[in-house]
Tab-separated table of C-alpha atoms and ligand atoms in Angstrom:
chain	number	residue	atom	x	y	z
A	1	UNK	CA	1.659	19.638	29.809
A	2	UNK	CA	-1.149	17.290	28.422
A	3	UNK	CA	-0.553	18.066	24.464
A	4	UNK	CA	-3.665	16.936	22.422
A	5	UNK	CA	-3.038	18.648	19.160
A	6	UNK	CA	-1.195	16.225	17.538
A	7	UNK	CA	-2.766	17.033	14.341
A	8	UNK	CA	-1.578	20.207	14.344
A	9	UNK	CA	1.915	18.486	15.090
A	10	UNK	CA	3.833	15.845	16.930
A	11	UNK	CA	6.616	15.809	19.810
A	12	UNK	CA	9.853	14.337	18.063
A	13	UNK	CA	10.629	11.072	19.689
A	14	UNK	CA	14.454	10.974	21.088
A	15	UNK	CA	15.196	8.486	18.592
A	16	UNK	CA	14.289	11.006	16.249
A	17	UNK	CA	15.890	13.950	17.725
A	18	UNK	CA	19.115	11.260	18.125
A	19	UNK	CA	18.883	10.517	14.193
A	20	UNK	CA	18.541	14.882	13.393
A	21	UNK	CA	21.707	15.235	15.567
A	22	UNK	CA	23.604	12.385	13.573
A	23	UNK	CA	22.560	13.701	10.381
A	24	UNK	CA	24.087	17.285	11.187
A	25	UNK	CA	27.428	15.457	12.377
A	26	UNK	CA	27.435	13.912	9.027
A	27	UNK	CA	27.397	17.284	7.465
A	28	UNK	CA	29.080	16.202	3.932
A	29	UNK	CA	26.986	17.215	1.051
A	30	UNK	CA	25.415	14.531	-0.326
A	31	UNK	CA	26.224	15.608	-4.182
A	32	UNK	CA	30.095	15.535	-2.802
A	33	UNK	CA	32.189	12.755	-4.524
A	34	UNK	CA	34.495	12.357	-1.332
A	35	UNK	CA	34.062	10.064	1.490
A	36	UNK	CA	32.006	13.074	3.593
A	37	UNK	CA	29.305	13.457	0.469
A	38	UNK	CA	29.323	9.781	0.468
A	39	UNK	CA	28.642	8.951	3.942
A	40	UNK	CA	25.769	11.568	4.011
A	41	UNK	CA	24.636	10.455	1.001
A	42	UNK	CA	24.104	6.821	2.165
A	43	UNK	CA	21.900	8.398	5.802
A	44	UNK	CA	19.944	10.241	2.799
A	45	UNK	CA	19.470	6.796	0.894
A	46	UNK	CA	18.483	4.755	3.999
A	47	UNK	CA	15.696	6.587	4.553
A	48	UNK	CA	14.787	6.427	1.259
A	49	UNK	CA	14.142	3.023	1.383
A	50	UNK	CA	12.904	3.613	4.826
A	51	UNK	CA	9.991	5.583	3.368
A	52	UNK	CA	9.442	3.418	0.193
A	53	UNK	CA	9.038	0.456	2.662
A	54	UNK	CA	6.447	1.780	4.659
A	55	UNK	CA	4.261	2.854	1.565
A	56	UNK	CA	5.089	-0.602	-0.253
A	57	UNK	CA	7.025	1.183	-3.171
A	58	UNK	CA	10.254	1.633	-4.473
A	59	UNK	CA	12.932	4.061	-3.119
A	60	UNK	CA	13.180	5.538	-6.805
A	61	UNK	CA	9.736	6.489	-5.970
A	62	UNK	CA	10.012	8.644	-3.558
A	63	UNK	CA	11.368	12.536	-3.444
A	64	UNK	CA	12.050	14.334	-0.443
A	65	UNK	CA	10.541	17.640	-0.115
A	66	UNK	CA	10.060	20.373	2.272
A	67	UNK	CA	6.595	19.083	3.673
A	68	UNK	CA	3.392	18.144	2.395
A	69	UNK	CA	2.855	22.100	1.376
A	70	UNK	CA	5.841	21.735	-0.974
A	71	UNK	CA	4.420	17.724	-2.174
A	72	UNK	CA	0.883	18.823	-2.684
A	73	UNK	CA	1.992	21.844	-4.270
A	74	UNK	CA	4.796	19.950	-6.444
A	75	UNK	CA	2.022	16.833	-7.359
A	76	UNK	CA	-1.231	19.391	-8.377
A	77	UNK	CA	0.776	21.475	-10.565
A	78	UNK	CA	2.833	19.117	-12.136
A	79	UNK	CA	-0.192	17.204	-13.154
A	80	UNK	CA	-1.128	20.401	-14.636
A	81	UNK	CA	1.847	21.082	-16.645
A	82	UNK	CA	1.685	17.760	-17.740
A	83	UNK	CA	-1.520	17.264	-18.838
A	84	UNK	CA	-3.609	20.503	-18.194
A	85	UNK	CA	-2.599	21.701	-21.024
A	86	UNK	CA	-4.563	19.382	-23.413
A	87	UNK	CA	-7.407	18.304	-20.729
A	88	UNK	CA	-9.211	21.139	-18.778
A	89	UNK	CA	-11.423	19.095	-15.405
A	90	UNK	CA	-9.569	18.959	-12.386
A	91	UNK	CA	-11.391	17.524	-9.905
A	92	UNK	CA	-11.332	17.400	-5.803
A	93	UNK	CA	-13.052	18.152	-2.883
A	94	UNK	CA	-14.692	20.652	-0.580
A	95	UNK	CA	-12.661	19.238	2.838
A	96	UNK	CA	-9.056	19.781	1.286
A	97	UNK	CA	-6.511	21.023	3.999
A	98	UNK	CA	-5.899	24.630	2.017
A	99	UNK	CA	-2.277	22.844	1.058
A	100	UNK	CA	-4.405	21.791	-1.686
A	101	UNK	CA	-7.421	23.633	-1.988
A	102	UNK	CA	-5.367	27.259	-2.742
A	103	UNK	CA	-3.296	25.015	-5.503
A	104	UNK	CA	-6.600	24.083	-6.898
A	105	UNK	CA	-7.946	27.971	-6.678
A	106	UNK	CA	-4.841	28.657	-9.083
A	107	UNK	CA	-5.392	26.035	-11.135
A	108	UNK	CA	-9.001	27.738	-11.735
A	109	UNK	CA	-7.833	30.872	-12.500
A	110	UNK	CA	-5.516	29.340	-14.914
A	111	UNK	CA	-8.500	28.478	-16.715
A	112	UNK	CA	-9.355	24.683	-15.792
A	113	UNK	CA	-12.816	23.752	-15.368
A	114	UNK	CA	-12.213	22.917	-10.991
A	115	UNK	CA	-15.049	20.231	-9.753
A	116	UNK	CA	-15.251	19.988	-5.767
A	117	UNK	CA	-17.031	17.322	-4.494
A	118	UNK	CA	-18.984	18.192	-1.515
A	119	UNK	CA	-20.356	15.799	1.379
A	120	UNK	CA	-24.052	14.922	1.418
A	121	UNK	CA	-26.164	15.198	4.094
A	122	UNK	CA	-24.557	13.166	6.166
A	123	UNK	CA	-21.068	14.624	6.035
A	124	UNK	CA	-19.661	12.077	4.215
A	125	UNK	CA	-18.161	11.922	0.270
A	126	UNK	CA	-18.842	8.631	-1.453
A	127	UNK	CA	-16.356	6.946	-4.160
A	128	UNK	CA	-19.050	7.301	-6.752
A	129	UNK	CA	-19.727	10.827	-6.571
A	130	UNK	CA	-16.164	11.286	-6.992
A	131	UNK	CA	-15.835	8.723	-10.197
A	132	UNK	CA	-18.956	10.479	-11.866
A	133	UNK	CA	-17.248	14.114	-11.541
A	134	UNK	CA	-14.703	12.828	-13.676
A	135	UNK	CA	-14.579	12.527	-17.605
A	136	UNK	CA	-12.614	12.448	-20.538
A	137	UNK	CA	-11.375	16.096	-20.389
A	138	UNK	CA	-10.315	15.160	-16.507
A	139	UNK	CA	-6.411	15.495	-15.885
A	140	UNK	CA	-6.366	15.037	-12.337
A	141	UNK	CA	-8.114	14.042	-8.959
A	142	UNK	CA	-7.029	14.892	-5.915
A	143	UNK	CA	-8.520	13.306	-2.522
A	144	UNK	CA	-7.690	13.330	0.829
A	145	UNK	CA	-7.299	10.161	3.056
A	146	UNK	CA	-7.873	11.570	6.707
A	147	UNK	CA	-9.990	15.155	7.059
A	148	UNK	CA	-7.499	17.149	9.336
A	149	UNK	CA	-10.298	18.946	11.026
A	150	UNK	CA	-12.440	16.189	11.725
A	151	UNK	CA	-10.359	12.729	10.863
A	152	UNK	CA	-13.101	11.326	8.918
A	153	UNK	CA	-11.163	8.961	6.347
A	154	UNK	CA	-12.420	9.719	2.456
A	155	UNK	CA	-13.277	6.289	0.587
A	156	UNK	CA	-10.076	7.269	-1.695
A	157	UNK	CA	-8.733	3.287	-2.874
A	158	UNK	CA	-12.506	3.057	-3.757
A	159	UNK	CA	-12.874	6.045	-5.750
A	160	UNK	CA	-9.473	5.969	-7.386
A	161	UNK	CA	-9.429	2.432	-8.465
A	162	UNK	CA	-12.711	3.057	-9.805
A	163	UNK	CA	-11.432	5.906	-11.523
A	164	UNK	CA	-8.654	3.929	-12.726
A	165	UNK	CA	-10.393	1.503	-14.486
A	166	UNK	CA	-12.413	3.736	-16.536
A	167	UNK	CA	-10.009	6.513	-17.080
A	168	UNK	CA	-6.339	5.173	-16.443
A	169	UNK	CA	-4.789	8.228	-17.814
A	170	UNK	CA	-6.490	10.302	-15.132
A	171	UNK	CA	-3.717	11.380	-12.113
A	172	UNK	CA	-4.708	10.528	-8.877
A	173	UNK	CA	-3.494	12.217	-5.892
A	174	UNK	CA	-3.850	11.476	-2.748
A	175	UNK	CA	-2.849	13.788	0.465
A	176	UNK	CA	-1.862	11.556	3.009
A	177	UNK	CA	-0.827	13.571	5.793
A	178	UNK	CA	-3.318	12.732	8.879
A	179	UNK	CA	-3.677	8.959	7.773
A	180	UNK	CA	0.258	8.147	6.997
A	181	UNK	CA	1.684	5.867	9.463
A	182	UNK	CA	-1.266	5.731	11.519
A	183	UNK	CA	-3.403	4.066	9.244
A	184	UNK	CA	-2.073	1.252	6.738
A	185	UNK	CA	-1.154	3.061	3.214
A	186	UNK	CA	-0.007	1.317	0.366
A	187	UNK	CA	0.723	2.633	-2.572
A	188	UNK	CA	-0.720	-0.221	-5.318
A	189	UNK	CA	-3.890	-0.582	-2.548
A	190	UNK	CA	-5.020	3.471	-3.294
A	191	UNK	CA	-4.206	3.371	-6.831
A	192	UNK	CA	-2.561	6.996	-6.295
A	193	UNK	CA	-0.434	7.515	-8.710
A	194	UNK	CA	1.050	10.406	-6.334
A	195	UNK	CA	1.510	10.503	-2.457
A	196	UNK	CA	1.658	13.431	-0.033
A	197	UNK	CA	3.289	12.866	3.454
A	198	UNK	CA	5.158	14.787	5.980
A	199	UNK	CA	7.580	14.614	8.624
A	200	UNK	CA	6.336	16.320	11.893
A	201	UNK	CA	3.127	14.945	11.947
A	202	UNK	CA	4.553	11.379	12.894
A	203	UNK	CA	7.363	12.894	15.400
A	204	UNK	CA	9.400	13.654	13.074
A	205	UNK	CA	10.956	17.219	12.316
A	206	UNK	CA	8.729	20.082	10.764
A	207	UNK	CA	10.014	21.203	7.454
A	208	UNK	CA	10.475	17.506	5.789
A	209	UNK	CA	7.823	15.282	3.791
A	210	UNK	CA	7.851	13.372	1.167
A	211	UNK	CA	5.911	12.631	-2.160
A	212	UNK	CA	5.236	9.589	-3.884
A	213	UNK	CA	5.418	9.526	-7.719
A	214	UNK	CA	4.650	6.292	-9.307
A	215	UNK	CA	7.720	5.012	-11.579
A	216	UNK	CA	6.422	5.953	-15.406
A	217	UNK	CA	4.150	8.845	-14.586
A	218	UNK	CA	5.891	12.037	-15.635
A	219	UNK	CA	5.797	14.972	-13.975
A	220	UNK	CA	7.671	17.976	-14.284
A	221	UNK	CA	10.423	19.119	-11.480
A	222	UNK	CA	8.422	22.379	-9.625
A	223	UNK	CA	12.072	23.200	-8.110
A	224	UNK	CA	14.879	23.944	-10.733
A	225	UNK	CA	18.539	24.149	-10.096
A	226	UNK	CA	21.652	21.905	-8.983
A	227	UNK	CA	19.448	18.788	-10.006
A	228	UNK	CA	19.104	16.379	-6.755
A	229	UNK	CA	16.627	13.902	-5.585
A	230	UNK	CA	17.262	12.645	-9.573
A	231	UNK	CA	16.420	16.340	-11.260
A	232	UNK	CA	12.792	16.365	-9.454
A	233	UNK	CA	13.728	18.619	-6.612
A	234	UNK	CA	16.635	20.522	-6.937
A	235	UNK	CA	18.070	21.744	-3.630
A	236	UNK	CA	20.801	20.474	-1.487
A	237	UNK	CA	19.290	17.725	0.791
A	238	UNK	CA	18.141	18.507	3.956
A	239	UNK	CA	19.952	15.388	5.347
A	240	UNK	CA	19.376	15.820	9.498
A	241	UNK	CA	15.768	16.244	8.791
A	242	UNK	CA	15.581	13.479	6.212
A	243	UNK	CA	17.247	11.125	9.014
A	244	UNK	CA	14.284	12.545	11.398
A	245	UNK	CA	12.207	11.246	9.271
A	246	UNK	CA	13.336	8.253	8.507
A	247	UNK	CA	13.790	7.302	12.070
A	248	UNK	CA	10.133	8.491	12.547
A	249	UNK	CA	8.885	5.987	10.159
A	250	UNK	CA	11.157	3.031	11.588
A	251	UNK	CA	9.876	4.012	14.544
A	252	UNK	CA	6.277	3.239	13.717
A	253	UNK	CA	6.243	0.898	10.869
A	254	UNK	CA	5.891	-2.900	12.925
A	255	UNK	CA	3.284	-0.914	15.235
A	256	UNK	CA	0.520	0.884	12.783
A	257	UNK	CA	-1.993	-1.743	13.802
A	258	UNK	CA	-1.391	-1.740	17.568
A	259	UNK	CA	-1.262	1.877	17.865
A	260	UNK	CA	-4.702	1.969	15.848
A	261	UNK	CA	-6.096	-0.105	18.364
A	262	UNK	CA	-4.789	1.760	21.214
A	263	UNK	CA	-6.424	5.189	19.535
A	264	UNK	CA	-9.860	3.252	19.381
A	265	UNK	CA	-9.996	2.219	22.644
A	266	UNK	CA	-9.229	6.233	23.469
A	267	UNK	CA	-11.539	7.548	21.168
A	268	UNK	CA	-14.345	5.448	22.870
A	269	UNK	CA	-13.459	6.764	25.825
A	270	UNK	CA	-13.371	10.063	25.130
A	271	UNK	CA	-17.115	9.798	23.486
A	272	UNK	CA	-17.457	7.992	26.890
A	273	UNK	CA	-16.256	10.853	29.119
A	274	UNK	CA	-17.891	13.517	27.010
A	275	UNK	CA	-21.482	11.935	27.399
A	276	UNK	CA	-20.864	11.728	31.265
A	277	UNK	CA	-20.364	15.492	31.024
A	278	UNK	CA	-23.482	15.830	29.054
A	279	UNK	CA	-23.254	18.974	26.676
A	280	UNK	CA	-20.984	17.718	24.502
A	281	UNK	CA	-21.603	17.051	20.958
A	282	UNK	CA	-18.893	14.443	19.043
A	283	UNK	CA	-19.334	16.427	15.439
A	284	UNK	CA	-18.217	13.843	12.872
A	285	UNK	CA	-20.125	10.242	13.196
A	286	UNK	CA	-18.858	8.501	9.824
A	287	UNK	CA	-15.306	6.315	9.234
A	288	UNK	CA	-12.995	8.435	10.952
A	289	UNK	CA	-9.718	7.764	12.341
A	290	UNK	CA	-9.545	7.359	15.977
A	291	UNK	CA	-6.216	9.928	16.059
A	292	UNK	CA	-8.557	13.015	15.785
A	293	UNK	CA	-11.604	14.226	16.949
A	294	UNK	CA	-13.844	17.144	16.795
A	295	UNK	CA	-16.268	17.886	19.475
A	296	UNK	CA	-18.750	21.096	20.623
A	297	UNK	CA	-19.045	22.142	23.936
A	298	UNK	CA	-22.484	23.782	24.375
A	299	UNK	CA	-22.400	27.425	25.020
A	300	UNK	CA	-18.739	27.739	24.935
A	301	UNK	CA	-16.564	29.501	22.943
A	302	UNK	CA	-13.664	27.668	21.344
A	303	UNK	CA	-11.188	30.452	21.660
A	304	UNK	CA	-12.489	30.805	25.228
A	305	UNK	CA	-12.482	27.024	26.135
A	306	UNK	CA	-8.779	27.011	24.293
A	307	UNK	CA	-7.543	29.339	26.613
A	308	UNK	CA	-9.120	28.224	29.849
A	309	UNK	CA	-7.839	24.518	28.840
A	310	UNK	CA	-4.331	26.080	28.566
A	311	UNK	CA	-4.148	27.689	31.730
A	312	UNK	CA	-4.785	23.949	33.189
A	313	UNK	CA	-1.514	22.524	30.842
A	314	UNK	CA	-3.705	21.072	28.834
A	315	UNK	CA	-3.094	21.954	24.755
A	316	UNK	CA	-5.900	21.630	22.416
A	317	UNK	CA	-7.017	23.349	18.938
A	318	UNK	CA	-10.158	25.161	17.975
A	319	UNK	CA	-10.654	23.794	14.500
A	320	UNK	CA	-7.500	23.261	12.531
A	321	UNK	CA	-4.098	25.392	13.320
A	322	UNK	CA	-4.465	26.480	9.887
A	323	UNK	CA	-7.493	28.705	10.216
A	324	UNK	CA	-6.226	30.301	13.149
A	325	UNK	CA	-9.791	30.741	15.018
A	326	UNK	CA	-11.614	31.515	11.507
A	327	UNK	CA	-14.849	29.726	11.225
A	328	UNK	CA	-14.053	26.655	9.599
A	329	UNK	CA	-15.342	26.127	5.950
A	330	UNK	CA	-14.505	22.608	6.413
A	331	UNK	CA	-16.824	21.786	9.301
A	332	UNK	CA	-19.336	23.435	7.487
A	333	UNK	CA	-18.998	21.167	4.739
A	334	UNK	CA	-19.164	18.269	7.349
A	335	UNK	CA	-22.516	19.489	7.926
A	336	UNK	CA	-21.614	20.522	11.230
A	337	UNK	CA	-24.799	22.056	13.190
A	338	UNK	CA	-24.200	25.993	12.357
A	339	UNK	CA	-24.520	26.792	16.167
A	340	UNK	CA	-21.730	24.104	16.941
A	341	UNK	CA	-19.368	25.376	14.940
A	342	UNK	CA	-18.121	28.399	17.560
A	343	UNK	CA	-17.764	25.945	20.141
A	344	UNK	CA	-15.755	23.152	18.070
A	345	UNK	CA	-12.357	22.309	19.708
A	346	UNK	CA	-10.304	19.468	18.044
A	347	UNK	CA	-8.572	16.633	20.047
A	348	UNK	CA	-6.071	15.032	18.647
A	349	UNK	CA	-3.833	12.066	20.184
A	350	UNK	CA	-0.309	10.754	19.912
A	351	UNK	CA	0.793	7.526	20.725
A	352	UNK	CA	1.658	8.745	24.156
A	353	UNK	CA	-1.393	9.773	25.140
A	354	UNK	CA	-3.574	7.840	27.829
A	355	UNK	CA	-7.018	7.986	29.651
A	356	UNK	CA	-5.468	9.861	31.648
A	357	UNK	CA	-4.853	12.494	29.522
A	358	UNK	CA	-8.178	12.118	28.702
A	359	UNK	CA	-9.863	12.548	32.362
A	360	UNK	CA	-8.069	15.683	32.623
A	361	UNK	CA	-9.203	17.091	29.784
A	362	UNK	CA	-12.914	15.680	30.574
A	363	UNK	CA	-12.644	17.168	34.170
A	364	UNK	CA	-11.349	20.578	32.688
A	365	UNK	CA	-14.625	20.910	30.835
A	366	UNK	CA	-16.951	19.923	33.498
A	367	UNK	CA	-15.265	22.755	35.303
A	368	UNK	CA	-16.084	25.000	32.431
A	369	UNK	CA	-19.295	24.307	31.740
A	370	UNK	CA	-19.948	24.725	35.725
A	371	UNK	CA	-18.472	27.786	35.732
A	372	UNK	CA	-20.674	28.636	32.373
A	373	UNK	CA	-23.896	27.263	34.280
A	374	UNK	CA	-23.177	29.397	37.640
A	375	UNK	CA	-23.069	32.404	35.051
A	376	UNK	CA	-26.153	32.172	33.377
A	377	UNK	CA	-27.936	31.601	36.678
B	1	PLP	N1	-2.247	18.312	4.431
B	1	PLP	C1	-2.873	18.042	5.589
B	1	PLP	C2	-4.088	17.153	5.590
B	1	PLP	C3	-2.397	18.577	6.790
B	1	PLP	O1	-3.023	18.317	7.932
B	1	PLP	C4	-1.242	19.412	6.752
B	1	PLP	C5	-0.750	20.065	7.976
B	1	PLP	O2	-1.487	20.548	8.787
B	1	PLP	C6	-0.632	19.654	5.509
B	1	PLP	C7	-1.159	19.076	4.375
B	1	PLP	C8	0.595	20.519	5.398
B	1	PLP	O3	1.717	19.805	5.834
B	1	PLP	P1	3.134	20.527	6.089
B	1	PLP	O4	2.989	21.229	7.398
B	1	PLP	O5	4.111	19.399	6.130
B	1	PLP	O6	3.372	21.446	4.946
């Protein structure tokens, strides 16, 4: 199998799947006051500070959730029940992953005045059209760092630190889901006051994230009951997938910057095969991350090309998983020609991926668009 839909998710690494096993073994409940609770309680707190090292904060910090669904969802409506009672302006954009974009359609109908920032032109956002949607009556912005569909990276530390220093009691939120671990985030750096991440898409387990809530900010708990992770998410403590995360992140913290380079160099070559193919359109030009890309392949059908790629081993998506073969509002708002967007397919790599990978992909398509060719003759 040749797996390029990373974004979508990752392939747990064995140190990850060893660290899940160990943290079922340990099987004490961490609110326990014997030894058992204890000793799961300390895997829980180890990857605590696991996390809060790799985003440069402290462990008290950082709350383990469900995923980023749960963080995003737990970050844009506790800003609102903290503040959105007395200020009405949310603001965010028109590229959200829906993880925030249907939190930000409720907010609406609660009756907040929503402001989404759309690309220019060009496809891309810039900090200052961000900073001037926001004003006085603004309780909250909420920016992506990495575009799941098409990995362009949103100028976020410019916009929020801008924001910042003219409105410091605006909330900033950042979803960092595509960008954690792969790209360096640091928590004082984007001047987010709160930080979405999540387990599986850095080989860790599905069904585990985290969010970031900077010490003095105070946000209400979304999940009541028993009162763990300090009263802010009630719920016992998912401790084998908190130790797959945690070993996910030790996993990658001391090789961010290598790995980057490593996704460059196959990103170039992947522009570089698709040229040679001819018929290919790369859709996103701006800062992007080299982990994902979206292309167009002339006169072919996603769902078609996704299923023709399959039957070769080879795993890619049409779009993002999330809109399941729907036309993708997103790449729209990219700007993305109208007549590419049938024919997008996204390519996403892992840190296991190679050119190899990439040749069979490349020679995959060449015998599609062949095929395609010998058909309209
Ligand atoms: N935000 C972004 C940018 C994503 O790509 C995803 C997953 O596709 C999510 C949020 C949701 O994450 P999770 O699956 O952990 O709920």
């Amino acid at each position: 199998m040749i797996y390029l839909d990373n974004a979508a998710t990752t392939k747990p690494s064995g140190e990850v799947c060893k660290a899940v096993i160990n943290g079922l073994e340990v099987f004490g409940n961490p609110s326990s006051l014997h030894r058992a609770g204890l000793d799961a309680e300390l895997l829980v707190t180890h990857a605590r500070e696991i996390v809060a090292e790799s985003l440069g904060c402290q462990a008290e910090e950082i709350f383990f959730t469900s995923g980023a669904t749960e963080s995003n969802n737990t970050a844009i409506f506790g800003a609102y029940r903290s503040q959105g009672k007395r200020k009405k302006r949310a603001v965010t954009t028109t590229v959200e992953h829906p993880a925030v974009a249907r939190p930000f359609d409720e907010l609406e109908r609660l009756g907040c005045e929503i402001v989404r920032i759309s690309p220019d032109e060009n496809g891309s956002i810039s900090a200052g059209d961000i900073l001037r949607a926001v004003n006085e009556d603004t309780f909250l912005v909420s920016c992506m760092l990495v575009n799941n569909e098409t990995g362009a990276v949103l100028p976020v530390e410019k916009a929020f630190s801008m924001i910042k220093k003219k409105y410091p009691q605006v909330i900033t939120h950042c979803d960092c889901v595509q960008g954690y671990m792969k790209l360096p985030v640091r928590t004082k750096k984007l001047n987010a006051d709160m930080i979405s991440v999540s387990g599986h898409k850095i080989y860790g387990p599905k069904g585990i994230g985290a969010l970031y809530v900077r010490k003095g900010l105070h946000i209400p708990p979304f999940m009541l009951g028993g009162g763990q992770e300090r009263g802010f998410r009630s719920g016992t403590e998912s401790v084998p997938l908190i130790c797959g995360l945690g070993a996910a992140v030790e996993q990658l913290k001391d090789s961010i910057g290598e790995n980057l380079e490593k996704m460059r160099a196959l990103d170039a070559y992947l522009a570089k095969r698709c040229m040679e193919n001819g018929g290919i359109s790369i859709n996103y030009a701006g800062e992007k991350s080299p982990y994902i890309n979206s292309i167009s392949v002339q006169g072919l059908k996603s769902e078609v090309l996704l299923h023709f790629l399959e039957e070769k081993g080879i795993y890619v998506s049409s779009g993002s998983a999330c809109s399941k073969g729907k036309k993708s509002g997103v790449l729209q708002e990219f700007r993305i020609p109208v007549q590419d967007l049938d024919t997008t397919l996204r390519v996403s790599f892992a840190v296991t991926t190679t050119e190899a990978d990439i040749d069979a992909l490349a020679d995959a398509l060449s015998i599609a668009q062949q095929k395609l060719q010998k058909l309209r003759r």
